[in-house]
PDB file of C-alpha atoms in Angstrom:
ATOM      1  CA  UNK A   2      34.907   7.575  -0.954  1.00 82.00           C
ATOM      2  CA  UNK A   3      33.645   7.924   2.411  1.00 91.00           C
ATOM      3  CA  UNK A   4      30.378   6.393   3.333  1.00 93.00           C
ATOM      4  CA  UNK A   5      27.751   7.618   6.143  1.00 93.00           C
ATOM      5  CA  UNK A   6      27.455   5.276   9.157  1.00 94.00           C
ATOM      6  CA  UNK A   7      24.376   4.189   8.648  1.00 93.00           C
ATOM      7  CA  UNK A   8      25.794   2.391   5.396  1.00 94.00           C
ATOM      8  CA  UNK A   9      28.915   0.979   7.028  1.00 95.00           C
ATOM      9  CA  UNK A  10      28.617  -2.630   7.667  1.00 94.00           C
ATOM     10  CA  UNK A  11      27.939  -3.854  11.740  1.00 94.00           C
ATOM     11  CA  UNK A  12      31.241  -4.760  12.680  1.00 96.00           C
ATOM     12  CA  UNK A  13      32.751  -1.174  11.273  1.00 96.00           C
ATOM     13  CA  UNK A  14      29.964   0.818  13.350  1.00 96.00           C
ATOM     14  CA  UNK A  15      30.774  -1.711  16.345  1.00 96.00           C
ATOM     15  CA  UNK A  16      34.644  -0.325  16.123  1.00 96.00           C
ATOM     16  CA  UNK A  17      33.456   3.042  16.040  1.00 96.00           C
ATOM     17  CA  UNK A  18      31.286   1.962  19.014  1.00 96.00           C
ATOM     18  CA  UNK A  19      34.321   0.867  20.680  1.00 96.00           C
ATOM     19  CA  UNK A  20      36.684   4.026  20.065  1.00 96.00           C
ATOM     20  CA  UNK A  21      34.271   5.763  21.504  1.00 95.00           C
ATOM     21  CA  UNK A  22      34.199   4.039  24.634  1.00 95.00           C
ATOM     22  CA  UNK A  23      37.716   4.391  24.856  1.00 96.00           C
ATOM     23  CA  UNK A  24      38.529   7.604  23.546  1.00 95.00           C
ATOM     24  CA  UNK A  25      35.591   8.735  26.264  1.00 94.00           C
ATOM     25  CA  UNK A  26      37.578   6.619  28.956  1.00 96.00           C
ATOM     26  CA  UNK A  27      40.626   8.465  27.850  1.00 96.00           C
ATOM     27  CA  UNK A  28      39.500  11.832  27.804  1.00 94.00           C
ATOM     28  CA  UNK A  29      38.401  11.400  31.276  1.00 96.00           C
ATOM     29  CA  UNK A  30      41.672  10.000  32.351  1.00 97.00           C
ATOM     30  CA  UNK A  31      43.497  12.821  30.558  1.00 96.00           C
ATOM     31  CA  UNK A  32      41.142  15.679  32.831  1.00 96.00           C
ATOM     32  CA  UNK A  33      42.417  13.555  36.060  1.00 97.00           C
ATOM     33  CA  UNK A  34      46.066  13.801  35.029  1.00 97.00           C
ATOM     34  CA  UNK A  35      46.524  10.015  34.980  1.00 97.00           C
ATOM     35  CA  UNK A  36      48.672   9.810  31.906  1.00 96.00           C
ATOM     36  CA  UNK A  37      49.258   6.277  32.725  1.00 97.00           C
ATOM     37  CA  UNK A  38      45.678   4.987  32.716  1.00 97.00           C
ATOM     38  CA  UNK A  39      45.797   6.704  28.799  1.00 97.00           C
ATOM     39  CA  UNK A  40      48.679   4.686  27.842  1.00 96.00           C
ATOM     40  CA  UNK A  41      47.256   1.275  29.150  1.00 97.00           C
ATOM     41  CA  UNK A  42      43.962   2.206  27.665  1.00 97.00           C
ATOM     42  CA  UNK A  43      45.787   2.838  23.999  1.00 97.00           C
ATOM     43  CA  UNK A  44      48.105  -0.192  24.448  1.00 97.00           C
ATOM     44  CA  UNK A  45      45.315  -2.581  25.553  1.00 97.00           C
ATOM     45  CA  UNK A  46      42.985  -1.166  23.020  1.00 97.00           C
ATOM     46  CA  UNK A  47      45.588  -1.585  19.836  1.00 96.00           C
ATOM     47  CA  UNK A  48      46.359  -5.353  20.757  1.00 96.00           C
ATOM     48  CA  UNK A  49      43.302  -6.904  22.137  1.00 95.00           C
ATOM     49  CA  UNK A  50      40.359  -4.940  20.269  1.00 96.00           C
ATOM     50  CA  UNK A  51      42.122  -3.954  17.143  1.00 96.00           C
ATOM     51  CA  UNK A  52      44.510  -6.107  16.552  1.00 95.00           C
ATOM     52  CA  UNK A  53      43.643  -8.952  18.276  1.00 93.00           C
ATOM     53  CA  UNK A  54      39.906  -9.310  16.415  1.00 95.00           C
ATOM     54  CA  UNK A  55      38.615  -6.347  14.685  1.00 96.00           C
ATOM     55  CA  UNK A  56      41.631  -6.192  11.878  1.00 95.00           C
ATOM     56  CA  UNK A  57      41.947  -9.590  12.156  1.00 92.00           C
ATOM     57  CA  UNK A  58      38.737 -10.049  10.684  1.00 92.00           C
ATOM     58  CA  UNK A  59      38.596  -7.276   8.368  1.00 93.00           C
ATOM     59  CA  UNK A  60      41.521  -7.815   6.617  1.00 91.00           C
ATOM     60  CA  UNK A  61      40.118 -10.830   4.334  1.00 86.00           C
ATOM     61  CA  UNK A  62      37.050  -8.270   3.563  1.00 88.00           C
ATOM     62  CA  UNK A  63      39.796  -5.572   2.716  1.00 91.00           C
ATOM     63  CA  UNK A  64      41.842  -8.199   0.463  1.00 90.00           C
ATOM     64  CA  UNK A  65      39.140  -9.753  -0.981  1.00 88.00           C
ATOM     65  CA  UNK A  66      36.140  -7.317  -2.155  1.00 90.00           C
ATOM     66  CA  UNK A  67      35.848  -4.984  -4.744  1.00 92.00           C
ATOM     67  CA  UNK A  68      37.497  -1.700  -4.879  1.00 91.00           C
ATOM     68  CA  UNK A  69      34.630   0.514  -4.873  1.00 92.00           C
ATOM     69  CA  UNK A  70      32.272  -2.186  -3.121  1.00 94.00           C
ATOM     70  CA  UNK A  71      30.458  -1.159   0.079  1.00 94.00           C
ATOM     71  CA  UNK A  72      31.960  -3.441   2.166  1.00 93.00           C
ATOM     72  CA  UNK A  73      35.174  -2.212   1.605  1.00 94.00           C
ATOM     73  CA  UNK A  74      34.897   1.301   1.440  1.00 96.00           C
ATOM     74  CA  UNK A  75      33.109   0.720   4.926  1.00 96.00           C
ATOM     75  CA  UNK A  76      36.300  -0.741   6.110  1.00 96.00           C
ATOM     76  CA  UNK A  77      38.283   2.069   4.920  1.00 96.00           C
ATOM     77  CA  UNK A  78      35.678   5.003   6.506  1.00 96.00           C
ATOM     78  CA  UNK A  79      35.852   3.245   9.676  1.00 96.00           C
ATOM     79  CA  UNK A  80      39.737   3.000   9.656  1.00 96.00           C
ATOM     80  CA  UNK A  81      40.257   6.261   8.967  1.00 95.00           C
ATOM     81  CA  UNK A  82      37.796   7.520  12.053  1.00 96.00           C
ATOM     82  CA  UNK A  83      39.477   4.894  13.797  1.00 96.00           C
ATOM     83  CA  UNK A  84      43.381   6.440  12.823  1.00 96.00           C
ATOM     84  CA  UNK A  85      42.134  10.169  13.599  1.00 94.00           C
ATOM     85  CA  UNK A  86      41.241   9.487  16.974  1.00 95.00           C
ATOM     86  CA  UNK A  87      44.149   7.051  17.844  1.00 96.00           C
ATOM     87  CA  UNK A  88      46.578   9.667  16.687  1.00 96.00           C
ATOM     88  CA  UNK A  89      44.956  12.476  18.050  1.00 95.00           C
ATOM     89  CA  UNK A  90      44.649  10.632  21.781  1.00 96.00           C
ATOM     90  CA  UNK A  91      48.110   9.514  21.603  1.00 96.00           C
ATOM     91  CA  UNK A  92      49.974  13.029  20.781  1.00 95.00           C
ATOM     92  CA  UNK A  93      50.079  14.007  24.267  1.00 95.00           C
ATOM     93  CA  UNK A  94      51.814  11.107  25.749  1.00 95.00           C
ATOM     94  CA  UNK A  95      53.519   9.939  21.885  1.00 94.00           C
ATOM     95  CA  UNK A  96      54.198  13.042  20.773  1.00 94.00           C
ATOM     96  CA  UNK A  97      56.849  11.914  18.150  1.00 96.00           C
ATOM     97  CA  UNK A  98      55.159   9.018  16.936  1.00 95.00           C
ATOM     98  CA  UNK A  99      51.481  10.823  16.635  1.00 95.00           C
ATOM     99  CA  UNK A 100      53.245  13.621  14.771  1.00 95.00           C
ATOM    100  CA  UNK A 101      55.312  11.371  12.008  1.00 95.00           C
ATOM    101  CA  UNK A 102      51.977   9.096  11.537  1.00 95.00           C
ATOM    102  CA  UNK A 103      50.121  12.723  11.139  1.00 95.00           C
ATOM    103  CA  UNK A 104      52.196  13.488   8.391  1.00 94.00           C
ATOM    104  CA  UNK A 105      52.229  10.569   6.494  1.00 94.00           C
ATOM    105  CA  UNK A 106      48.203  10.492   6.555  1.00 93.00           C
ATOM    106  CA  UNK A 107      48.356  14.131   5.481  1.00 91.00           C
ATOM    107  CA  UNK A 108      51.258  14.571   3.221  1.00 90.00           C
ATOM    108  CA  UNK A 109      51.559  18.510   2.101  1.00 86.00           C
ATOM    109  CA  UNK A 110      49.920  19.248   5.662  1.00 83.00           C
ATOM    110  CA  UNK A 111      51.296  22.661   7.055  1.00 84.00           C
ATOM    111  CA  UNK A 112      49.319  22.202  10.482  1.00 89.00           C
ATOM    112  CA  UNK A 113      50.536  19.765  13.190  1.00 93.00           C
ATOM    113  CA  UNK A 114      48.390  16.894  14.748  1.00 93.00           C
ATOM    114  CA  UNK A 115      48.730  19.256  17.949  1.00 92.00           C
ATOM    115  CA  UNK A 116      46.432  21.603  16.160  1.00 91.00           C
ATOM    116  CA  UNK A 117      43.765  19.192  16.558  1.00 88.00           C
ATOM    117  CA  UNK A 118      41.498  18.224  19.075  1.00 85.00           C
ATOM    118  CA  UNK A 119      40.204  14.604  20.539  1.00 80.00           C
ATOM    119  CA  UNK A 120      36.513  15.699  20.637  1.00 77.00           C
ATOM    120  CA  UNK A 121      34.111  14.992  17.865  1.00 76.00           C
ATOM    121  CA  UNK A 122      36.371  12.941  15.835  1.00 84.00           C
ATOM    122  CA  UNK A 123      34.190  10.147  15.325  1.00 89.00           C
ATOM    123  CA  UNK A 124      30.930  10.540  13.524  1.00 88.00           C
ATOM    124  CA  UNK A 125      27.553   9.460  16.069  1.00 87.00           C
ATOM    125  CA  UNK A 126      25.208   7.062  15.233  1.00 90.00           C
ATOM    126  CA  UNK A 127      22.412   5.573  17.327  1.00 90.00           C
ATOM    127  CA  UNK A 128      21.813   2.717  19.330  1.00 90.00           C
ATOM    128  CA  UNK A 129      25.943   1.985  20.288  1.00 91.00           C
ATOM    129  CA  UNK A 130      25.409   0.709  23.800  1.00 91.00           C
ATOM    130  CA  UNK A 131      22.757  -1.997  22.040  1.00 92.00           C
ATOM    131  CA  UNK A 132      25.401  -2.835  19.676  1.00 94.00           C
ATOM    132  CA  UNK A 133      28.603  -3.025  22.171  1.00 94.00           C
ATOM    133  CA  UNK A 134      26.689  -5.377  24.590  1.00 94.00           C
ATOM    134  CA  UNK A 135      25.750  -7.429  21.202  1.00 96.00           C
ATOM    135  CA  UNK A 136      29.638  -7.793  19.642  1.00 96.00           C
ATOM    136  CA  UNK A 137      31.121  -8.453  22.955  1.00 95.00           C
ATOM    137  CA  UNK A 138      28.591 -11.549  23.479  1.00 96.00           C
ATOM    138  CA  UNK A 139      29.661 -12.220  19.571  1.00 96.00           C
ATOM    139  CA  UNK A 140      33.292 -11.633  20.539  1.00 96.00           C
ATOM    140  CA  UNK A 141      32.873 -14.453  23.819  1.00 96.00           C
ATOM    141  CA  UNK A 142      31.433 -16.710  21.214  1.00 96.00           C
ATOM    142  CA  UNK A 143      34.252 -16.630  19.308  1.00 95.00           C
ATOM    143  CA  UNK A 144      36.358 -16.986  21.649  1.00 95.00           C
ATOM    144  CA  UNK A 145      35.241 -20.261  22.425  1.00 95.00           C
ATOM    145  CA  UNK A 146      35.247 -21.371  18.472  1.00 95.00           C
ATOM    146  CA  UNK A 147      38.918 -20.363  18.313  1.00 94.00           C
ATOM    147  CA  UNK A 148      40.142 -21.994  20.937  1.00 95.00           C
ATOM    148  CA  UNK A 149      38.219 -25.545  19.274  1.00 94.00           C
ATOM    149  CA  UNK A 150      39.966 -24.302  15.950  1.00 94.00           C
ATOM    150  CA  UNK A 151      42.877 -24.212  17.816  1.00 94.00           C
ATOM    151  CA  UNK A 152      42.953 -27.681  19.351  1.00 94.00           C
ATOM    152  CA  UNK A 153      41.964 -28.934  15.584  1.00 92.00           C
ATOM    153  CA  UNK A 154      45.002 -26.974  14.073  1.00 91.00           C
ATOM    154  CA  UNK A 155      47.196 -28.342  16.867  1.00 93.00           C
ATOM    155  CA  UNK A 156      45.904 -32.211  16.025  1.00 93.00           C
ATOM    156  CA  UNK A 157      46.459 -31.627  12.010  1.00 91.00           C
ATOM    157  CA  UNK A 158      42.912 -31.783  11.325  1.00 91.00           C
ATOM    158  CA  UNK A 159      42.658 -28.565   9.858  1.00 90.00           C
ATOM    159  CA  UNK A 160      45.758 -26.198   8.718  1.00 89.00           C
ATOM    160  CA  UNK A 161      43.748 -22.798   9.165  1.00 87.00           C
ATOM    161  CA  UNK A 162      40.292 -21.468   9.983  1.00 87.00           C
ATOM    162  CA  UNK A 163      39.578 -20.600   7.063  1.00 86.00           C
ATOM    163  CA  UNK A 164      39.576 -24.633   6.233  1.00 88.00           C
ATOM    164  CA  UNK A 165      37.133 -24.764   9.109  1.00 90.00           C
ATOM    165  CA  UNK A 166      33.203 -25.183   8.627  1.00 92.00           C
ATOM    166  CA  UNK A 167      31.881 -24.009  11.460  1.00 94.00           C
ATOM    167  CA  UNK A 168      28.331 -25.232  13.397  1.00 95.00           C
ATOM    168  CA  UNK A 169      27.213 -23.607  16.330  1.00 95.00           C
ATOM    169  CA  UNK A 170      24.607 -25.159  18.788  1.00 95.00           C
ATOM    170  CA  UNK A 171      23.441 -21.687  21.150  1.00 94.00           C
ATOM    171  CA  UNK A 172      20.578 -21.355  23.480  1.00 95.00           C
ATOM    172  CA  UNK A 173      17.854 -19.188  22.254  1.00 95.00           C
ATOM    173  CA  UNK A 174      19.344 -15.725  23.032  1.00 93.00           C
ATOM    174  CA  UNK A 175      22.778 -16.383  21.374  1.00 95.00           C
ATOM    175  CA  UNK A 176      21.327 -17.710  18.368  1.00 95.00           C
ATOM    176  CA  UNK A 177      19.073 -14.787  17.581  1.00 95.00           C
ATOM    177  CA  UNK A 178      22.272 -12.601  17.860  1.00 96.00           C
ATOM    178  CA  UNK A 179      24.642 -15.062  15.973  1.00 96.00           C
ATOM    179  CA  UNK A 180      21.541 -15.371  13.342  1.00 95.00           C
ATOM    180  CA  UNK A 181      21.361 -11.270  13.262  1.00 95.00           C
ATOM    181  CA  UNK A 182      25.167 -11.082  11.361  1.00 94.00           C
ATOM    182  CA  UNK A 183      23.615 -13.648   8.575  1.00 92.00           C
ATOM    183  CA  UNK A 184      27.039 -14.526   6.401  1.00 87.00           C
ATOM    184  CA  UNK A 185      28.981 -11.844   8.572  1.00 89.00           C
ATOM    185  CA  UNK A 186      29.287 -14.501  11.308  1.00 93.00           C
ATOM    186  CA  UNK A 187      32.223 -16.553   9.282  1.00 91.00           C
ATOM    187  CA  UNK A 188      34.193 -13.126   8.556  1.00 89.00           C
ATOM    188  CA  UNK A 189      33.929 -12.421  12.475  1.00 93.00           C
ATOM    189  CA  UNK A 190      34.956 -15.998  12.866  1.00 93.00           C
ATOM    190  CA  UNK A 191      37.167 -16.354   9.987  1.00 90.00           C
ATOM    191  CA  UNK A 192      35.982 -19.547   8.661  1.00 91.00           C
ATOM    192  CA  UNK A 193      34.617 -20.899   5.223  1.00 90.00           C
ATOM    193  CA  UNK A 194      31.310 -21.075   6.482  1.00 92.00           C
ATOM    194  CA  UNK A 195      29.557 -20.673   9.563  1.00 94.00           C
ATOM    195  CA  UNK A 196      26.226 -21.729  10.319  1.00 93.00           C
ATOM    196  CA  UNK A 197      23.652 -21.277  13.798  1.00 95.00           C
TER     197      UNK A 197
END
C-alpha cells in the first residue's frame, strides 16, 4: 500500500523533509563522535516535531479517512520512512530499544536492525529546502493560533479546537502560503474550519 512521494500529501513530504534534516544532522554528529548531540537531536526531534505537531495533526486524518484513501495511506508511507530511520539512527546509542521496536515492525525477521544502515532510508523528492522554509513559517503561524485557542479554552468559550472556526488576517506573503494548503490549513491547525 505504499504510495510514491510525489502522491503523498504536503505535510507527509514536509516530515520526510524534516527527517532528513535531522537524520543528515545526525549522521554528521555520529562521524564527530558526539553521541550526545545524536541523542538531543532524537529527543528534541520526537517531542517538538513529531509529537508536538506533525502526529498531532495527522492523527484526525489517520482516524478519520478511508482505509484505502490517499490521504491515509500517505500517512502510513510517510510513518513508516519516518520509523525506519528513527530506529535505525537510534540503535547505536538505544541499542535495546531500536532492536525490540525492529522486531515488532518485522515480526519473523532473522536479521537485526544492526544489519542495517542510516543512509538512503528515506525516499528523495525535489524541492525540500522550498518546502521546509514554507511549513516552518506555517508551523509559526500556528503557533500563534494555538496559543489564541488556548486563551479561549482557558475562558470556556470553546472546549477544543476542533470547536474553533478559525480566520486569519496575514500580510500578502503569509497568505499566499496559508492559501497554498487550501482545506489542509484546519488539519495543520486542527480546527473545524479555517479560512485566509
Amino acid at each position: 500500500d505504499l504510495l510514491p512521494v510525489s502522491e503523498w500529501v504536503e505535510i507527509d513530504r514536509y516530515a520526510l523533509a524534516m527527517t532528513r534534516e535531522m537524520a543528515d544532522a545526525c549522521a554528521a554528529d555520529y562521524a564527530r563522535y558526539e553521541f550526545h548531540l545524536v541523542t538531543q537531536r532524537l529527543m528534541t526531534f520526537c517531542s517538538e516535531d513529531l509529537g508536538g505537531f506533525w502526529l498531532d495533526v495527522l492523527k484526525d486524518r489517520l482516524y478519520t479517512t478511508g482505509r484505502d484513501s490517499k490521504a491515509r495511506r500517505s500517512a502510513q508511507t510517510a510513518l513508516h520512512h519516518v520509523t525506519q530511520a528513527l530506529l535505525r539512527l537510534m540503535a547505536p546509542i538505544l541499542s535495546f530499544t531500536a532492536e525490540e521496536a525492529w522486531e515488532v515492525l518485522h515480526p519473523g525477521a532473522d536479521e537485526s536492525v544492526f544489519f542495517h544502515t542510516w543512509t538512503d532510508v528515506l525516499p528523495k523528492q525535489d524541492g525540500e529546502a522550498g518546502l521546509v522554509a514554507k511549513w516552518r513559517r506555517v508551523r509559526e503561524i500556528r503557533a500563534t493560533v494555538l496559543k489564541q485557542l488556548e486563551d479561549l479554552r482557558k475562558e470556556g468559550a470553546i472546549g477544543s479546537s476542533l470547536q474553533a472556526q478559525v480566520e486569519i488576517a496575514a500580510p500578502e506573503g503569509d497568505r499566499l502560503v496559508l492559501e497554498s494548503l487550501g482545506d489542509d490549513l484546519r488539519f495543520a491547525l486542527i480546527t473545524s474550519t479555517a479560512t485566509v
